[in-house]
């Protein structure tokens, strides 16, 4: 059986002999084993990251940018291979995997602008003959812990920017789909990144705890579920690290009576069922306002009948399996709870079987109508292909529903009324907002992050937020006085 090792100091190696299986979600088969790193692996990664960081921080931003530029070309060249690694272990369709890698690639493209992004500020004569300037300097060794659902894109929200800023980086990818991260690190070495600047440590909670408690690590970036995000935020903060910790979501899409209904239905279909609903920006709640609900549910149901659920090897597939047997069971349990609590099950994706893939972790598209705000399926994140339709009598009711929800990642409104759209974008308590756009994921040169239980810490990912997170601010005040000594000053200088 193939063992997926760590990537430390430019080499694939692991000292720990512990492993856990990695499955192909389409077949349920074990396809490899991944190292569960121990203290020795961690120590190796720290030595390598610390040693390389000093020289890397002294490498000019322009030279760093040129390596990033070569890295971009290598990712483009290896796109098919990277996408296959993602699809085989995650289960998402090949085109969707490519799309997600492209979104990660855009962060590399953004990071190529690092000479400009680190330019700083200068003020001449802040006082008489006194100048002042601010620069941003790297933190040292940074760490990132990432979820299973975007094995390429989410790590790429983090390490290209951290490394461009002059840090070294230790990545702990999800143990469920670790292969793509190793390939991404190898390609960076091929592009000219010195050994040790990017290390990948595989494993589970044990290695995460070593990261959180290490005095050698300056910052932790986390993306995953809310309970773990809180734990990471609290533990890393207690250990005086800089932390950005992104959690789960329950994203609403409001359909106003004046919306273009076919555009709304298409938006909901892709956003609810793409990647089997395993996206932090997936739309899991459609809020139908006024009398549009019956038509909306009917049209979504019709489209779902034509949706093709199939493994990633099928080029016609719209949606693949979910990540694991446990997760499939958890989603099906949520569907049962929805029925028990009185929601109308319009389409049931439980016990979904595909010929030849009977052991795969497939869940069919599922639609609930007449979901209310006190139901479990409304309150909690399901993270599967389950759409809840909530009926609201007017815009105000829809608006309050979203603002009162515990999560605050994304929300969208479909309408042709500019005044309503402006009220929504201005007043909604959500980090990423869409108007006639189903999944409002910000591009690399903006920043990604939610509000409320969807983000802990004061920085979002990538964009200028990323540059600020991975650097410390230093402000220097300088003067070159004449040799005549003017004597001490005991009052605050004001000129
Ligand atoms: P998860 O929280 O189970 O795992 C995330 C990472 O944390 C993994 O690397 C895992 O090994 C590690 N981990 C798991 N349990 C841990 C523990 N008890 N202590 C320390 N580390 C632990 O999340 P997941 O199932 O891999 O990913 C799905 C979740 O991620 C969903 O909730 C989804 O909404 C969220 N997500 C959020 C965003 C966002 O931007 N807000 C993006 C992608 C995914």
Short mmCIF file of C-alpha atoms and ligand atoms in Angstrom, two decimals:
data_model
loop_
_atom_site.label_atom_id
_atom_site.label_comp_id
_atom_site.label_asym_id
_atom_site.label_seq_id
_atom_site.Cartn_x
_atom_site.Cartn_y
_atom_site.Cartn_z
CA UNK A 1 0.00 0.00 0.00
CA UNK A 2 1.31 3.46 -0.93
CA UNK A 3 2.19 5.62 2.11
CA UNK A 4 1.76 9.38 1.78
CA UNK A 5 4.63 10.79 3.83
CA UNK A 6 5.47 14.30 4.98
CA UNK A 7 7.33 16.86 2.93
CA UNK A 8 10.13 18.25 5.08
CA UNK A 9 13.20 20.18 3.95
CA UNK A 10 12.46 19.40 0.32
CA UNK A 11 12.17 15.63 0.84
CA UNK A 12 9.35 13.15 1.31
CA UNK A 13 10.04 11.53 4.66
CA UNK A 14 8.33 10.52 7.91
CA UNK A 15 9.77 9.21 11.15
CA UNK A 16 6.43 8.10 12.55
CA UNK A 17 5.30 4.66 11.43
CA UNK A 18 1.67 5.38 12.34
CA UNK A 19 -0.70 5.69 9.40
CA UNK A 20 -4.43 5.89 8.69
CA UNK A 21 -6.24 4.90 5.49
CA UNK A 22 -7.20 7.31 2.72
CA UNK A 23 -10.34 6.25 0.82
CA UNK A 24 -11.66 6.78 -2.67
CA UNK A 25 -15.15 8.13 -1.82
CA UNK A 26 -16.57 6.91 -5.15
CA UNK A 27 -15.77 3.26 -4.44
CA UNK A 28 -15.21 3.18 -0.69
CA UNK A 29 -11.87 1.44 -1.30
CA UNK A 30 -8.70 2.23 0.65
CA UNK A 31 -6.29 3.68 -1.90
CA UNK A 32 -3.35 4.65 0.31
CA UNK A 33 -2.23 5.27 3.87
CA UNK A 34 -1.14 8.64 5.25
CA UNK A 35 1.43 9.29 7.97
CA UNK A 36 0.18 10.39 11.36
CA UNK A 37 3.16 12.54 12.35
CA UNK A 38 4.70 12.46 15.80
CA UNK A 39 7.01 14.69 17.88
CA UNK A 40 10.08 13.65 15.85
CA UNK A 41 8.47 14.68 12.56
CA UNK A 42 7.37 17.94 14.14
CA UNK A 43 10.88 18.65 15.43
CA UNK A 44 12.31 18.03 11.94
CA UNK A 45 9.80 20.42 10.37
CA UNK A 46 10.55 23.12 12.93
CA UNK A 47 14.34 22.86 12.48
CA UNK A 48 13.94 23.05 8.70
CA UNK A 49 11.43 25.93 8.80
CA UNK A 50 13.48 27.98 11.26
CA UNK A 51 16.77 27.44 9.44
CA UNK A 52 15.41 28.42 6.03
CA UNK A 53 13.35 31.40 7.18
CA UNK A 54 16.21 33.83 7.92
CA UNK A 55 17.82 33.50 4.50
CA UNK A 56 14.39 33.53 2.83
CA UNK A 57 13.40 36.77 4.59
CA UNK A 58 16.64 38.33 3.30
CA UNK A 59 15.86 37.27 -0.28
CA UNK A 60 14.56 40.36 -2.05
CA UNK A 61 10.80 40.57 -2.64
CA UNK A 62 11.53 40.75 -6.37
CA UNK A 63 13.41 37.42 -6.30
CA UNK A 64 10.60 35.89 -4.22
CA UNK A 65 8.13 37.16 -6.80
CA UNK A 66 10.09 35.53 -9.64
CA UNK A 67 9.95 32.15 -7.88
CA UNK A 68 6.21 32.59 -7.35
CA UNK A 69 5.88 33.39 -11.04
CA UNK A 70 7.62 30.13 -12.00
CA UNK A 71 5.41 28.32 -9.48
CA UNK A 72 2.32 29.70 -11.22
CA UNK A 73 3.55 28.30 -14.56
CA UNK A 74 4.25 24.89 -13.00
CA UNK A 75 0.78 24.73 -11.44
CA UNK A 76 -0.77 25.54 -14.81
CA UNK A 77 1.32 22.83 -16.49
CA UNK A 78 0.34 20.27 -13.83
CA UNK A 79 -3.32 21.28 -13.60
CA UNK A 80 -4.66 17.91 -14.82
CA UNK A 81 -2.51 15.92 -12.42
CA UNK A 82 -3.38 18.16 -9.44
CA UNK A 83 -7.08 17.97 -10.26
CA UNK A 84 -6.92 14.17 -10.44
CA UNK A 85 -5.28 14.03 -7.01
CA UNK A 86 -8.10 16.20 -5.63
CA UNK A 87 -10.92 14.28 -7.32
CA UNK A 88 -9.62 10.82 -6.46
CA UNK A 89 -9.41 11.50 -2.72
CA UNK A 90 -12.23 14.07 -2.38
CA UNK A 91 -14.71 12.79 -4.97
CA UNK A 92 -15.60 16.13 -6.61
CA UNK A 93 -15.84 16.30 -10.39
CA UNK A 94 -12.67 16.93 -12.36
CA UNK A 95 -13.86 20.29 -13.73
CA UNK A 96 -14.84 21.42 -10.24
CA UNK A 97 -11.42 20.36 -8.93
CA UNK A 98 -9.75 22.39 -11.71
CA UNK A 99 -11.93 25.38 -10.85
CA UNK A 100 -10.88 25.21 -7.21
CA UNK A 101 -7.18 24.95 -8.12
CA UNK A 102 -7.59 27.98 -10.38
CA UNK A 103 -9.03 29.93 -7.43
CA UNK A 104 -5.89 28.96 -5.48
CA UNK A 105 -3.69 29.88 -8.42
CA UNK A 106 -5.20 33.36 -8.34
CA UNK A 107 -3.70 33.80 -4.86
CA UNK A 108 -0.27 32.88 -6.27
CA UNK A 109 -0.84 35.49 -9.00
CA UNK A 110 -1.74 38.06 -6.34
CA UNK A 111 1.34 37.14 -4.29
CA UNK A 112 3.56 37.72 -7.37
CA UNK A 113 2.88 41.43 -6.73
CA UNK A 114 4.72 41.25 -3.39
CA UNK A 115 7.34 43.95 -4.21
CA UNK A 116 4.44 46.38 -4.62
CA UNK A 117 2.37 44.98 -1.75
CA UNK A 118 5.23 45.42 0.76
CA UNK A 119 6.13 48.97 -0.31
CA UNK A 120 5.15 50.61 2.99
CA UNK A 121 4.52 54.27 3.77
CA UNK A 122 6.82 57.28 4.08
CA UNK A 123 6.19 60.75 5.52
CA UNK A 124 8.73 63.50 5.19
CA UNK A 125 8.88 66.13 7.98
CA UNK A 126 6.52 64.55 10.49
CA UNK A 127 8.33 67.10 12.72
CA UNK A 128 10.91 69.67 11.74
CA UNK A 129 13.61 67.74 9.89
CA UNK A 130 12.19 64.47 11.10
CA UNK A 131 11.05 61.71 8.73
CA UNK A 132 8.96 58.65 9.48
CA UNK A 133 8.27 55.43 7.61
CA UNK A 134 6.35 52.22 8.14
CA UNK A 135 7.31 48.83 6.78
CA UNK A 136 5.93 45.34 7.21
CA UNK A 137 8.33 42.55 8.20
CA UNK A 138 7.76 38.77 8.24
CA UNK A 139 6.65 36.96 11.39
CA UNK A 140 8.97 33.93 11.20
CA UNK A 141 7.50 30.42 11.06
CA UNK A 142 3.77 30.35 10.25
CA UNK A 143 1.43 27.34 10.27
CA UNK A 144 -1.80 26.46 8.46
CA UNK A 145 -4.37 23.74 9.23
CA UNK A 146 -6.85 23.01 6.45
CA UNK A 147 -10.13 21.12 5.82
CA UNK A 148 -10.93 18.24 3.47
CA UNK A 149 -13.30 20.09 1.16
CA UNK A 150 -10.73 22.21 -0.70
CA UNK A 151 -7.44 20.30 -0.53
CA UNK A 152 -5.73 22.70 -2.97
CA UNK A 153 -7.56 26.02 -2.74
CA UNK A 154 -7.68 26.53 1.03
CA UNK A 155 -3.95 25.79 1.60
CA UNK A 156 -3.29 28.17 -1.30
CA UNK A 157 -5.25 30.91 0.47
CA UNK A 158 -2.47 30.75 3.04
CA UNK A 159 1.03 29.63 2.09
CA UNK A 160 1.70 31.67 -1.11
CA UNK A 161 1.05 34.93 0.75
CA UNK A 162 2.86 33.92 3.92
CA UNK A 163 5.89 32.80 1.91
CA UNK A 164 5.80 35.87 -0.35
CA UNK A 165 6.00 37.99 2.82
CA UNK A 166 9.26 36.26 3.81
CA UNK A 167 7.98 33.64 6.26
CA UNK A 168 8.47 29.90 6.21
CA UNK A 169 5.30 27.82 6.43
CA UNK A 170 4.21 24.48 7.93
CA UNK A 171 1.02 23.11 6.38
CA UNK A 172 -1.12 20.46 8.10
CA UNK A 173 -3.60 19.36 5.40
CA UNK A 174 -6.69 17.26 6.00
CA UNK A 175 -5.83 13.61 6.62
CA UNK A 176 -8.77 12.68 4.36
CA UNK A 177 -7.21 14.01 1.11
CA UNK A 178 -3.53 14.84 1.68
CA UNK A 179 -1.91 14.04 -1.70
CA UNK A 180 -2.48 17.34 -3.49
CA UNK A 181 -0.73 19.34 -0.75
CA UNK A 182 2.43 17.24 -1.15
CA UNK A 183 2.44 17.77 -4.92
CA UNK A 184 1.89 21.52 -4.46
CA UNK A 185 4.93 21.66 -2.16
CA UNK A 186 7.08 19.64 -4.58
CA UNK A 187 6.18 21.99 -7.43
CA UNK A 188 7.18 25.00 -5.31
CA UNK A 189 10.61 23.40 -4.75
CA UNK A 190 10.86 22.81 -8.50
CA UNK A 191 10.10 26.50 -9.03
CA UNK A 192 13.15 27.41 -6.93
CA UNK A 193 11.78 27.75 -3.40
CA UNK A 194 14.60 26.90 -0.96
CA UNK A 195 14.17 23.69 1.03
CA UNK A 196 12.35 24.15 4.33
CA UNK A 197 10.41 27.29 3.40
CA UNK A 198 7.31 25.13 2.81
CA UNK A 199 6.92 21.92 4.83
CA UNK A 200 3.88 19.65 4.87
CA UNK A 201 3.17 17.67 8.03
CA UNK A 202 0.42 15.07 7.78
CA UNK A 203 -1.60 13.91 10.73
CA UNK A 204 -4.51 14.55 13.05
CA UNK A 205 -5.24 16.37 16.33
CA UNK A 206 -1.90 15.31 17.81
CA UNK A 207 0.14 17.28 15.28
CA UNK A 208 -2.31 20.19 15.46
CA UNK A 209 -1.75 20.37 19.22
CA UNK A 210 2.02 20.37 18.75
CA UNK A 211 1.60 23.32 16.37
CA UNK A 212 -0.70 25.20 18.75
CA UNK A 213 1.64 24.77 21.70
CA UNK A 214 4.97 25.35 19.96
CA UNK A 215 6.91 28.46 20.97
CA UNK A 216 8.64 28.39 17.56
CA UNK A 217 5.47 29.09 15.58
CA UNK A 218 4.32 32.70 15.35
CA UNK A 219 0.94 32.40 13.66
CA UNK A 220 -1.81 29.87 12.97
CA UNK A 221 -4.25 30.02 10.07
CA UNK A 222 -7.15 27.60 10.32
CA UNK A 223 -10.11 26.68 8.13
CA UNK A 224 -12.58 23.97 9.18
CA UNK A 225 -15.64 23.33 11.30
CA UNK A 226 -16.77 25.82 13.96
CA UNK A 227 -16.10 23.70 17.08
CA UNK A 228 -12.51 23.06 15.96
CA UNK A 229 -12.12 26.70 14.79
CA UNK A 230 -13.03 27.86 18.31
CA UNK A 231 -10.61 25.40 19.88
CA UNK A 232 -7.81 26.57 17.56
CA UNK A 233 -8.56 30.23 18.23
CA UNK A 234 -8.67 29.81 22.01
CA UNK A 235 -5.61 27.56 22.29
CA UNK A 236 -3.36 29.45 19.88
CA UNK A 237 -4.37 32.81 21.38
CA UNK A 238 -3.65 31.51 24.88
CA UNK A 239 -0.19 30.64 23.57
CA UNK A 240 0.11 34.25 22.34
CA UNK A 241 0.06 33.48 18.65
CA UNK A 242 -1.52 35.50 15.92
CA UNK A 243 -4.62 33.51 14.81
CA UNK A 244 -7.14 33.62 11.97
CA UNK A 245 -9.67 30.82 12.35
CA UNK A 246 -12.48 30.26 9.85
CA UNK A 247 -15.40 28.00 10.76
CA UNK A 248 -18.60 26.55 9.34
CA UNK A 249 -21.54 28.16 7.59
CA UNK A 250 -25.22 28.14 6.71
CA UNK A 251 -25.58 30.32 3.63
CA UNK A 252 -28.94 31.76 2.59
CA UNK A 253 -30.08 32.78 -0.88
CA UNK A 254 -33.13 35.07 -0.84
CA UNK A 255 -35.41 34.98 -3.88
CA UNK A 256 -37.60 38.08 -4.06
CA UNK A 257 -40.93 37.97 -5.94
CA UNK A 258 -39.45 40.31 -8.60
CA UNK A 259 -36.39 38.10 -9.23
CA UNK A 260 -35.73 36.36 -12.53
CA UNK A 261 -36.91 32.94 -11.42
CA UNK A 262 -34.92 30.86 -13.91
CA UNK A 263 -31.68 32.64 -13.03
CA UNK A 264 -32.49 32.13 -9.34
CA UNK A 265 -33.13 28.41 -9.87
CA UNK A 266 -29.86 27.97 -11.78
CA UNK A 267 -28.01 29.88 -9.08
CA UNK A 268 -29.50 27.70 -6.34
CA UNK A 269 -28.83 24.44 -8.21
CA UNK A 270 -25.08 25.03 -8.65
CA UNK A 271 -24.64 26.55 -5.21
CA UNK A 272 -26.61 23.90 -3.30
CA UNK A 273 -25.52 20.74 -5.09
CA UNK A 274 -22.11 21.57 -6.66
CA UNK A 275 -19.36 19.59 -4.92
CA UNK A 276 -22.18 17.63 -3.19
CA UNK A 277 -22.87 20.66 -1.00
CA UNK A 278 -19.45 20.33 0.64
CA UNK A 279 -18.48 23.97 0.18
CA UNK A 280 -18.30 26.51 2.98
CA UNK A 281 -20.08 28.90 0.59
CA UNK A 282 -22.69 26.34 -0.53
CA UNK A 283 -26.26 27.63 -0.42
CA UNK A 284 -28.06 25.37 2.03
CA UNK A 285 -31.10 27.63 2.58
CA UNK A 286 -33.26 29.18 -0.14
CA UNK A 287 -35.58 31.84 1.29
CA UNK A 288 -38.60 32.19 -0.98
CA UNK A 289 -40.29 35.56 -0.41
CA UNK A 290 -44.02 36.09 -1.01
CA UNK A 291 -45.80 34.03 -3.63
CA UNK A 292 -42.73 32.79 -5.54
CA UNK A 293 -42.25 29.68 -3.36
CA UNK A 294 -44.46 27.09 -5.13
CA UNK A 295 -42.99 27.84 -8.55
CA UNK A 296 -39.44 27.92 -7.17
CA UNK A 297 -39.69 24.53 -5.43
CA UNK A 298 -41.30 22.96 -8.48
CA UNK A 299 -38.54 24.19 -10.79
CA UNK A 300 -35.72 23.13 -8.45
CA UNK A 301 -37.29 19.70 -8.09
CA UNK A 302 -37.52 19.32 -11.87
CA UNK A 303 -33.86 20.29 -12.34
CA UNK A 304 -32.81 17.88 -9.59
CA UNK A 305 -34.42 15.00 -11.48
CA UNK A 306 -31.97 15.69 -14.32
CA UNK A 307 -28.92 16.20 -12.10
CA UNK A 308 -26.29 13.53 -12.74
CA UNK A 309 -24.77 12.03 -9.61
CA UNK A 310 -21.70 10.03 -10.63
CA UNK A 311 -18.02 9.45 -9.82
CA UNK A 312 -15.42 11.97 -11.01
CA UNK A 313 -14.29 9.60 -13.75
CA UNK A 314 -17.65 10.20 -15.49
CA UNK A 315 -17.18 13.39 -17.52
CA UNK A 316 -20.95 14.07 -17.44
CA UNK A 317 -21.11 14.07 -13.64
CA UNK A 318 -22.65 17.14 -11.96
CA UNK A 319 -22.01 15.97 -8.44
CA UNK A 320 -19.90 13.24 -6.84
CA UNK A 321 -20.01 11.41 -3.51
CA UNK A 322 -19.48 12.94 -0.06
CA UNK A 323 -16.16 12.49 1.70
CA UNK A 324 -16.67 9.45 3.94
CA UNK A 325 -19.02 6.72 5.13
CA UNK A 326 -19.39 8.53 8.48
CA UNK A 327 -20.26 11.78 6.74
CA UNK A 328 -22.82 10.07 4.48
CA UNK A 329 -24.46 8.58 7.57
CA UNK A 330 -24.44 11.95 9.35
CA UNK A 331 -26.14 13.67 6.39
CA UNK A 332 -28.76 10.91 6.14
CA UNK A 333 -29.40 11.26 9.88
CA UNK A 334 -30.03 14.99 9.37
CA UNK A 335 -32.54 14.17 6.62
CA UNK A 336 -34.36 11.81 9.02
CA UNK A 337 -34.39 14.52 11.71
CA UNK A 338 -35.86 16.99 9.18
CA UNK A 339 -38.71 14.57 8.45
CA UNK A 340 -39.28 13.94 12.17
CA UNK A 341 -39.39 17.67 12.93
CA UNK A 342 -42.06 18.24 10.30
CA UNK A 343 -40.35 19.69 7.20
CA UNK A 344 -41.79 18.55 3.84
CA UNK A 345 -39.35 16.20 2.13
CA UNK A 346 -39.80 16.93 -1.58
CA UNK A 347 -36.83 14.86 -2.77
CA UNK A 348 -35.04 12.23 -0.67
CA UNK A 349 -31.35 11.51 -1.36
CA UNK A 350 -30.96 8.78 1.26
CA UNK A 351 -29.88 5.26 0.27
CA UNK A 352 -28.68 6.50 -3.10
CA UNK A 353 -27.06 3.70 -5.11
CA UNK A 354 -25.10 3.84 -8.34
CA UNK A 355 -24.56 0.65 -10.28
CA UNK A 356 -20.95 -0.47 -10.02
CA UNK A 357 -20.31 1.96 -7.14
CA UNK A 358 -22.52 0.41 -4.47
CA UNK A 359 -19.94 1.03 -1.74
CA UNK A 360 -19.39 4.68 -2.72
CA UNK A 361 -20.48 7.45 -0.35
CA UNK A 362 -23.21 8.91 -2.56
CA UNK A 363 -26.10 11.00 -1.25
CA UNK A 364 -28.66 12.14 -3.81
CA UNK A 365 -29.89 15.73 -4.06
CA UNK A 366 -32.37 16.40 -1.27
CA UNK A 367 -34.99 19.16 -1.01
CA UNK A 368 -37.00 20.16 2.04
CA UNK A 369 -39.85 22.67 1.80
CA UNK A 370 -41.57 24.57 4.63
CA UNK A 371 -38.49 24.49 6.83
CA UNK A 372 -38.80 26.72 9.89
CA UNK A 373 -36.18 28.51 11.92
CA UNK A 374 -36.47 26.27 15.00
CA UNK A 375 -35.72 23.05 13.07
CA UNK A 376 -32.34 21.31 13.47
CA UNK A 377 -31.82 21.14 9.69
CA UNK A 378 -32.14 24.94 9.61
CA UNK A 379 -29.97 25.73 12.62
CA UNK A 380 -27.03 23.41 12.00
CA UNK A 381 -24.55 23.00 9.16
CA UNK A 382 -25.24 19.72 7.30
CA UNK A 383 -22.44 20.03 4.71
CA UNK A 384 -24.08 17.83 2.10
CA UNK A 385 -26.46 18.07 -0.90
CA UNK A 386 -29.48 19.08 1.21
CA UNK A 387 -31.42 22.23 0.36
CA UNK A 388 -33.89 23.72 2.86
CA UNK A 389 -36.55 26.06 1.48
CA UNK A 390 -37.88 28.55 4.02
CA UNK A 391 -40.94 30.60 3.09
CA UNK A 392 -40.93 34.26 4.23
CA UNK A 393 -43.92 36.58 3.89
CA UNK A 394 -41.78 39.61 2.98
CA UNK A 395 -38.24 40.95 2.62
CA UNK A 396 -38.07 42.03 6.27
CA UNK A 397 -38.77 38.50 7.49
CA UNK A 398 -36.09 37.05 5.17
CA UNK A 399 -33.61 39.72 6.26
CA UNK A 400 -34.17 39.06 9.99
CA UNK A 401 -33.86 35.31 9.48
CA UNK A 402 -30.33 35.74 8.14
CA UNK A 403 -29.26 38.32 10.71
CA UNK A 404 -30.44 36.10 13.57
CA UNK A 405 -28.63 32.98 12.34
CA UNK A 406 -25.53 31.89 14.27
CA UNK A 407 -23.37 31.69 11.12
CA UNK A 408 -22.35 34.67 9.00
CA UNK A 409 -20.28 33.41 6.08
CA UNK A 410 -22.19 34.18 2.86
CA UNK A 411 -25.66 35.35 1.76
CA UNK A 412 -27.17 36.38 -1.56
CA UNK A 413 -30.28 38.09 -2.80
CA UNK A 414 -31.92 37.69 -6.21
CA UNK A 415 -34.02 40.72 -7.06
CA UNK A 416 -34.56 43.41 -9.70
CA UNK A 417 -35.07 46.10 -7.05
CA UNK A 418 -31.93 48.21 -6.50
CA UNK A 419 -33.25 49.73 -3.28
CA UNK A 420 -33.82 46.31 -1.69
CA UNK A 421 -30.40 45.12 -2.91
CA UNK A 422 -28.70 48.16 -1.40
CA UNK A 423 -30.48 47.72 1.91
CA UNK A 424 -29.40 44.08 1.92
CA UNK A 425 -25.72 44.70 1.13
CA UNK A 426 -25.55 47.55 3.67
CA UNK A 427 -27.35 45.98 6.61
CA UNK A 428 -26.92 42.23 6.42
CA UNK A 429 -24.65 40.78 9.15
CA UNK A 430 -22.65 38.59 6.80
CA UNK A 431 -19.02 38.66 5.61
CA UNK A 432 -19.53 37.86 1.89
CA UNK A 433 -22.64 39.14 0.14
CA UNK A 434 -24.05 38.53 -3.34
CA UNK A 435 -26.59 40.36 -5.47
CA UNK A 436 -27.89 38.12 -8.25
CA UNK A 437 -24.71 36.06 -7.67
CA UNK A 438 -25.19 32.70 -5.93
CA UNK A 439 -21.73 32.12 -4.41
CA UNK A 440 -20.12 35.49 -3.66
CA UNK A 441 -16.56 34.24 -3.09
CA UNK A 442 -14.17 37.21 -3.17
CA UNK A 443 -11.28 37.08 -5.65
CA UNK A 444 -7.68 36.75 -4.42
CA UNK A 445 -7.12 40.53 -4.43
CA UNK A 446 -10.05 41.00 -2.07
CA UNK A 447 -10.25 39.04 1.19
CA UNK A 448 -12.26 35.97 2.18
CA UNK A 449 -13.96 35.66 5.54
CA UNK A 450 -17.28 35.50 7.34
CA UNK A 451 -18.76 37.01 10.50
CA UNK A 452 -20.25 35.60 13.70
CA UNK A 453 -19.58 31.84 14.23
CA UNK A 454 -17.90 31.64 10.81
CA UNK A 455 -14.66 33.45 11.73
CA UNK A 456 -12.65 33.97 14.90
CA UNK A 457 -9.79 36.45 14.93
CA UNK A 458 -9.43 39.82 13.30
CA UNK A 459 -8.18 38.90 9.82
CA UNK A 460 -9.81 37.31 6.79
CA UNK A 461 -7.80 35.24 4.30
CA UNK A 462 -5.72 36.55 1.36
CA UNK A 463 -5.83 40.00 -0.24
CA UNK A 464 -4.48 42.86 1.89
CA UNK A 465 -5.84 41.12 5.01
CA UNK A 466 -3.45 38.24 4.23
CA UNK A 467 -0.46 40.58 3.81
CA UNK A 468 -1.25 42.27 7.12
CA UNK A 469 -1.80 38.95 8.91
CA UNK A 470 1.55 37.50 7.82
CA UNK A 471 3.61 40.62 8.63
CA UNK A 472 4.42 42.81 11.62
CA UNK A 473 4.29 46.56 11.31
CA UNK A 474 7.43 48.57 12.09
CA UNK A 475 7.45 52.37 12.11
CA UNK A 476 10.74 54.24 12.24
CA UNK A 477 11.15 57.92 13.13
CA UNK A 478 14.48 59.42 12.13
CA UNK A 479 16.41 62.69 12.19
CA UNK A 480 19.98 63.70 11.48
CA UNK A 481 20.62 66.68 13.83
CA UNK A 482 23.49 69.15 13.51
CA UNK A 483 26.38 68.48 15.83
CA UNK A 484 25.28 71.29 18.21
CA UNK A 485 23.64 69.62 21.20
CA UNK A 486 20.21 71.17 21.83
CA UNK A 487 19.83 69.60 25.29
CA UNK A 488 17.11 67.28 26.62
CA UNK A 489 13.41 67.95 25.97
CA UNK A 490 10.96 67.19 28.79
CA UNK A 491 7.71 68.02 27.02
CA UNK A 492 5.99 66.06 24.26
CA UNK A 493 7.35 67.37 20.93
CA UNK A 494 4.60 68.99 18.86
CA UNK A 495 6.39 70.31 15.82
P1 LIG B 1 -12.64 19.79 10.56
O1 LIG B 1 -12.82 20.92 11.49
O2 LIG B 1 -13.10 18.45 10.98
O3 LIG B 1 -11.07 19.62 10.20
C1 LIG B 1 -10.29 20.70 9.76
C2 LIG B 1 -8.83 20.43 10.13
O4 LIG B 1 -8.72 20.37 11.56
C3 LIG B 1 -8.26 19.13 9.60
O5 LIG B 1 -6.95 19.36 9.18
C4 LIG B 1 -8.33 18.20 10.80
O6 LIG B 1 -7.30 17.24 10.80
C5 LIG B 1 -8.16 19.13 11.98
N1 LIG B 1 -8.92 18.70 13.15
C6 LIG B 1 -10.09 18.00 13.18
N2 LIG B 1 -10.51 17.82 14.44
C7 LIG B 1 -9.60 18.41 15.24
C8 LIG B 1 -9.48 18.57 16.65
N3 LIG B 1 -10.40 18.08 17.49
N4 LIG B 1 -8.41 19.23 17.14
C9 LIG B 1 -7.49 19.74 16.31
N5 LIG B 1 -7.54 19.62 14.95
C10 LIG B 1 -8.58 18.97 14.43
O7 LIG B 1 -13.30 20.23 9.17
P2 LIG B 1 -13.50 19.36 7.86
O8 LIG B 1 -14.56 18.35 8.11
O9 LIG B 1 -12.20 18.90 7.33
O10 LIG B 1 -14.04 20.49 6.84
C11 LIG B 1 -15.38 20.86 6.74
C12 LIG B 1 -15.68 22.09 7.56
O11 LIG B 1 -14.84 23.16 7.17
C13 LIG B 1 -17.10 22.60 7.37
O12 LIG B 1 -17.62 22.98 8.62
C14 LIG B 1 -16.92 23.81 6.46
O13 LIG B 1 -17.94 24.80 6.57
C15 LIG B 1 -15.63 24.33 6.95
N6 LIG B 1 -14.99 25.20 5.96
C16 LIG B 1 -15.04 26.54 6.19
C17 LIG B 1 -14.48 27.41 5.27
C18 LIG B 1 -14.51 28.89 5.49
O14 LIG B 1 -13.89 29.58 4.72
N7 LIG B 1 -15.17 29.40 6.52
C19 LIG B 1 -13.86 26.89 4.11
C20 LIG B 1 -13.84 25.51 3.92
C21 LIG B 1 -14.41 24.68 4.86
#
